[in-house]
């Protein structure tokens, strides 16, 4: 073994909390409500029970649960009078489209059944390089949101589109007559046709202008790039071409500059031919990028600026003064020297919101001539300018804006100085908000115009320069909505609709192809030339950055959570219940604090008797006196001392169901569009109850869950050293556990046999697989209270493990050799505290589909059994809910359906209304209460692949099964690969032969059909 690491899931587990130990040994932490079936519990406890009575009680309880399990939801089937020619009942149709909502973007395939979209999948055609993240996978649920704005409103009252059209035209005429400003305020559009349409509108209305506003700004990076290259865009980095990656405050595996970098990054992180890329991360908050890094250094943003100047000095040969503590300087110099040595194979990125800092990023990559630094296909997904938006608010308050037409934004919620915007809005004569919902902004405008969902819309998108994508509707508009572009056409006096305009405009772009082909493919690659950099004096920028200093008690670092993003998906229960990859908390935002700062401030977290996590409240005060009170606290390992983190996107109230009105609005602290603020922190009264899944469903303290090694050991030693096989005693001889069976194995060499491969090196913890599984398998949302009771229903979870260098064998020996009290004090003070800067590993865990499954042998009614293709089956209407299988499962992947989540007002989510249930997959039944459920390897999809091949009279194509399993199809990093191991040419069969392959808890002898790959760190 390369190390003797201790892995821990929470600070409480690290500190050997008695509560954690008790929970390990208690599978069901809540009382089992047997009194519902057995009558009065007290009377029963005080009475004697004969064997006959016992059987009577048991018979009654199992019968009751069986009846409950058979009470499936009743649906009315209404046949077509005239069946549409293009719709075949029971057969899915797929449409290529592209999404860009101003924050997220992807090239998609949309699965529809009987005319309704039910699932988002990735478009894998050549040229389509952006995959769906967790939020985009969940965005299909927003189509069926019952809280959507259903018809236009004028002065708060229901109106008609003709009245709205007349009102806007009248206002435009009045503005022209009076010389008032007309402003189109939108998010970044990245749409050639829409931008042309806006240009035509401005030409027709010379008093009009277009202002772009991004809720989460990238203005400083845009300003820097525009200064050097003359184009307002962002660099599209290709991390697959980098052997060394240095990130200074950029969470590029998260939402930094739009995200979507994980696929390229993962290509270099899988050790091939003895090599893999190396990654340094300097940051404040613990992020997905920091979790994946080989070397992570937590530091304040002020120190990050100094580090950036130090790197610039070494790479560019400059000598700008730097003020940096010795402990940081050593690591920064090491990273910079390796970066310089890497040359064109190195790349540096930074998320520091400072134009001068971003100029240094450009300078460093230019000196390196970095291959990963791509100025040919620049990103067009951010165009907003902080200065222009600030000027607009001033103009509104000065009364110079007559008509304001907004689309795709919610500034009343997202602006830090929301009060100034609201006061300015009151001085605007006519205000219009095109919005999916009557949100915080639309509710106070003159006109609230219902916009269609992107799955109901036509459009085009240029995500990167040189790639042209089409957006097409997959369903007719559900409500009385109208696209912003159609209204603009009307205002321009152009007859026809946006579809016609789009088709004509695209003809000049898709030269050499056809409309039908591009619509079918979803994308057309044009290509673009490399931008040439202008001359610029970077030393001035370096000197300006070097003068940065920390001010105030703490640095507050605002960020976007993987599940919630910028907050436009706040009414999406899939995303609210999605556990954050780092903290594993759902249904909340919170301030993250380092352990050292938490002790100084008296802030605590505690796991209580029922397994729930509780935490202190804090009050955050900014330098100008703004306060955010009663913010829940999470003590976060790896948080830089002197900094705290807080996610934006929460705290919304308007047009949300009550259950989704959670958290606090951190945009109030996003002063001057800067995510870093000087603040003071004080403990507040009370204790917050979190819905945190990290301490739940643990693998009972067994230490061989994660296997990892270093690249050096991986390259120099045999696999048996770094991928040690568990041994057992057989006839007094030590043999490998995998060679010993309690059962006789079946011959599975004929037919299909499904396996799932999970590479721990490629998994970034993004969670796209979790939401894709939710959508494909009709997994119910249970709400915060039930999650807190360990009753979440996710079929797939991503366990996050911390580990620390202080638990390597050498350090263990040092601890054991402590001579006495005085020696122990000095030794422990010298050793780094495990929670200060842990290493992180993500491990997706679902039903392992064991060939020798412990669940199958204990089920008294044979509700769970094994199939020839390797899947562990569930017969739901046979299950009586004994939960023996859950108790006997060593992986803790089975879920008990405590309640009826469908059509139940106690769980007022999408399954509680007719519109929300339209998203349900008809190929997967909706489970009723009282049954066990779990991952099925998406058996409905694997069978569909087999039947389609049979219908076409052919064998299943190589790797055709990979997209059959929702999790592997959603995985953009390639960490998950699904397929038939009996097909020796398939990717999964080759992965199964890798020396890095191992099974979870191999010594148990369950012989899973899910296997993992040892994590290799390039340290």
mmCIF file of C-alpha atoms in Angstrom, residues 538-670:
data_model
loop_
_atom_site.group_PDB
_atom_site.id
_atom_site.type_symbol
_atom_site.label_atom_id
_atom_site.label_comp_id
_atom_site.label_asym_id
_atom_site.label_seq_id
_atom_site.Cartn_x
_atom_site.Cartn_y
_atom_site.Cartn_z
ATOM 1 C CA UNK A 538 1.734 44.546 -18.343
ATOM 2 C CA UNK A 539 4.187 45.879 -15.747
ATOM 3 C CA UNK A 540 1.735 48.666 -14.903
ATOM 4 C CA UNK A 541 -0.950 46.086 -14.185
ATOM 5 C CA UNK A 542 1.494 43.993 -12.106
ATOM 6 C CA UNK A 543 2.453 46.985 -9.969
ATOM 7 C CA UNK A 544 -1.201 47.826 -9.381
ATOM 8 C CA UNK A 545 -2.009 44.239 -8.290
ATOM 9 C CA UNK A 546 1.027 44.091 -6.000
ATOM 10 C CA UNK A 547 -0.383 46.939 -3.911
ATOM 11 C CA UNK A 548 -3.414 44.892 -2.812
ATOM 12 C CA UNK A 549 -3.870 44.314 0.917
ATOM 13 C CA UNK A 550 -6.418 42.658 3.182
ATOM 14 C CA UNK A 551 -8.836 44.996 4.932
ATOM 15 C CA UNK A 552 -11.390 44.226 7.624
ATOM 16 C CA UNK A 553 -11.692 41.220 9.899
ATOM 17 C CA UNK A 554 -12.666 38.677 7.235
ATOM 18 C CA UNK A 555 -12.900 38.321 3.487
ATOM 19 C CA UNK A 556 -16.344 37.182 2.355
ATOM 20 C CA UNK A 557 -16.075 35.171 -0.869
ATOM 21 C CA UNK A 558 -19.410 34.831 -2.674
ATOM 22 C CA UNK A 559 -19.849 31.873 -5.009
ATOM 23 C CA UNK A 560 -22.476 29.907 -6.922
ATOM 24 C CA UNK A 561 -23.452 26.456 -5.669
ATOM 25 C CA UNK A 562 -23.339 23.529 -8.040
ATOM 26 C CA UNK A 563 -27.067 22.942 -7.625
ATOM 27 C CA UNK A 564 -28.527 26.446 -7.532
ATOM 28 C CA UNK A 565 -26.243 28.521 -9.763
ATOM 29 C CA UNK A 566 -27.367 32.134 -10.054
ATOM 30 C CA UNK A 567 -30.780 31.394 -8.509
ATOM 31 C CA UNK A 568 -33.081 31.271 -11.519
ATOM 32 C CA UNK A 569 -33.841 27.601 -10.721
ATOM 33 C CA UNK A 570 -34.945 28.280 -7.141
ATOM 34 C CA UNK A 571 -38.377 26.701 -7.696
ATOM 35 C CA UNK A 572 -36.859 23.428 -8.894
ATOM 36 C CA UNK A 573 -37.189 20.762 -6.163
ATOM 37 C CA UNK A 574 -34.669 18.444 -7.844
ATOM 38 C CA UNK A 575 -31.988 21.088 -7.406
ATOM 39 C CA UNK A 576 -33.074 22.166 -3.941
ATOM 40 C CA UNK A 577 -32.756 18.569 -2.733
ATOM 41 C CA UNK A 578 -29.484 17.999 -4.587
ATOM 42 C CA UNK A 579 -26.715 17.737 -1.946
ATOM 43 C CA UNK A 580 -23.867 20.174 -2.460
ATOM 44 C CA UNK A 581 -20.810 18.129 -3.559
ATOM 45 C CA UNK A 582 -18.521 19.647 -0.922
ATOM 46 C CA UNK A 583 -20.676 20.163 2.184
ATOM 47 C CA UNK A 584 -23.318 17.530 1.260
ATOM 48 C CA UNK A 585 -26.008 19.929 2.513
ATOM 49 C CA UNK A 586 -29.276 20.426 0.617
ATOM 50 C CA UNK A 587 -32.136 22.919 0.966
ATOM 51 C CA UNK A 588 -29.885 25.718 2.300
ATOM 52 C CA UNK A 589 -27.149 28.220 1.759
ATOM 53 C CA UNK A 590 -24.798 28.974 4.643
ATOM 54 C CA UNK A 591 -21.575 30.696 5.567
ATOM 55 C CA UNK A 592 -18.537 28.410 5.463
ATOM 56 C CA UNK A 593 -15.922 29.075 8.151
ATOM 57 C CA UNK A 594 -12.547 27.490 8.877
ATOM 58 C CA UNK A 595 -12.176 25.443 12.051
ATOM 59 C CA UNK A 596 -9.706 27.941 13.532
ATOM 60 C CA UNK A 597 -11.993 30.926 12.898
ATOM 61 C CA UNK A 598 -15.042 29.000 14.123
ATOM 62 C CA UNK A 599 -13.355 28.333 17.468
ATOM 63 C CA UNK A 600 -12.336 31.984 17.736
ATOM 64 C CA UNK A 601 -15.914 33.132 17.065
ATOM 65 C CA UNK A 602 -17.631 30.386 19.086
ATOM 66 C CA UNK A 603 -19.348 28.905 16.014
ATOM 67 C CA UNK A 604 -20.078 25.183 16.058
ATOM 68 C CA UNK A 605 -21.558 22.242 14.166
ATOM 69 C CA UNK A 606 -22.943 19.198 15.923
ATOM 70 C CA UNK A 607 -24.462 15.897 14.860
ATOM 71 C CA UNK A 608 -27.451 15.244 17.110
ATOM 72 C CA UNK A 609 -29.026 12.000 18.258
ATOM 73 C CA UNK A 610 -31.216 11.410 15.174
ATOM 74 C CA UNK A 611 -28.276 11.890 12.807
ATOM 75 C CA UNK A 612 -29.156 15.446 11.799
ATOM 76 C CA UNK A 613 -26.557 18.204 11.585
ATOM 77 C CA UNK A 614 -27.096 21.404 13.595
ATOM 78 C CA UNK A 615 -25.097 24.619 13.389
ATOM 79 C CA UNK A 616 -24.770 28.099 14.843
ATOM 80 C CA UNK A 617 -26.125 31.288 13.310
ATOM 81 C CA UNK A 618 -23.919 34.261 12.433
ATOM 82 C CA UNK A 619 -24.456 37.886 11.453
ATOM 83 C CA UNK A 620 -22.366 39.203 8.552
ATOM 84 C CA UNK A 621 -21.697 42.954 8.384
ATOM 85 C CA UNK A 622 -20.034 44.616 5.384
ATOM 86 C CA UNK A 623 -17.725 47.636 5.471
ATOM 87 C CA UNK A 624 -20.612 49.997 4.593
ATOM 88 C CA UNK A 625 -22.786 48.645 7.417
ATOM 89 C CA UNK A 626 -25.041 46.297 5.407
ATOM 90 C CA UNK A 627 -26.054 43.252 7.407
ATOM 91 C CA UNK A 628 -27.170 39.746 6.673
ATOM 92 C CA UNK A 629 -28.542 38.293 9.883
ATOM 93 C CA UNK A 630 -29.036 34.728 11.095
ATOM 94 C CA UNK A 631 -26.896 33.051 8.448
ATOM 95 C CA UNK A 632 -26.443 29.326 9.200
ATOM 96 C CA UNK A 633 -22.826 28.244 9.733
ATOM 97 C CA UNK A 634 -20.951 25.253 8.304
ATOM 98 C CA UNK A 635 -17.471 24.614 9.686
ATOM 99 C CA UNK A 636 -15.706 23.767 6.431
ATOM 100 C CA UNK A 637 -12.408 21.866 6.311
ATOM 101 C CA UNK A 638 -10.088 23.577 3.845
ATOM 102 C CA UNK A 639 -11.583 27.052 4.195
ATOM 103 C CA UNK A 640 -8.772 29.598 4.197
ATOM 104 C CA UNK A 641 -8.274 31.190 7.612
ATOM 105 C CA UNK A 642 -9.510 34.766 7.550
ATOM 106 C CA UNK A 643 -12.105 34.058 4.872
ATOM 107 C CA UNK A 644 -15.718 32.915 4.824
ATOM 108 C CA UNK A 645 -17.825 31.686 1.897
ATOM 109 C CA UNK A 646 -21.497 32.230 1.066
ATOM 110 C CA UNK A 647 -23.534 31.078 -1.952
ATOM 111 C CA UNK A 648 -25.785 33.388 -3.933
ATOM 112 C CA UNK A 649 -28.996 32.138 -5.567
ATOM 113 C CA UNK A 650 -31.075 31.564 -2.430
ATOM 114 C CA UNK A 651 -33.542 33.642 -0.446
ATOM 115 C CA UNK A 652 -36.107 34.088 -3.223
ATOM 116 C CA UNK A 653 -39.784 34.498 -2.347
ATOM 117 C CA UNK A 654 -41.750 35.617 -5.426
ATOM 118 C CA UNK A 655 -43.473 32.971 -7.589
ATOM 119 C CA UNK A 656 -42.058 30.104 -5.521
ATOM 120 C CA UNK A 657 -43.829 27.383 -3.628
ATOM 121 C CA UNK A 658 -43.475 27.798 0.100
ATOM 122 C CA UNK A 659 -41.231 24.734 0.389
ATOM 123 C CA UNK A 660 -38.729 26.308 -2.007
ATOM 124 C CA UNK A 661 -38.494 29.629 -0.179
ATOM 125 C CA UNK A 662 -35.298 28.717 1.634
ATOM 126 C CA UNK A 663 -31.992 30.365 2.443
ATOM 127 C CA UNK A 664 -30.888 33.995 2.429
ATOM 128 C CA UNK A 665 -30.266 36.376 -0.457
ATOM 129 C CA UNK A 666 -26.479 36.798 -0.581
ATOM 130 C CA UNK A 667 -26.740 39.088 -3.625
ATOM 131 C CA UNK A 668 -27.382 41.844 -1.069
ATOM 132 C CA UNK A 669 -23.650 41.592 -0.249
ATOM 133 C CA UNK A 670 -22.498 41.542 -3.903
#
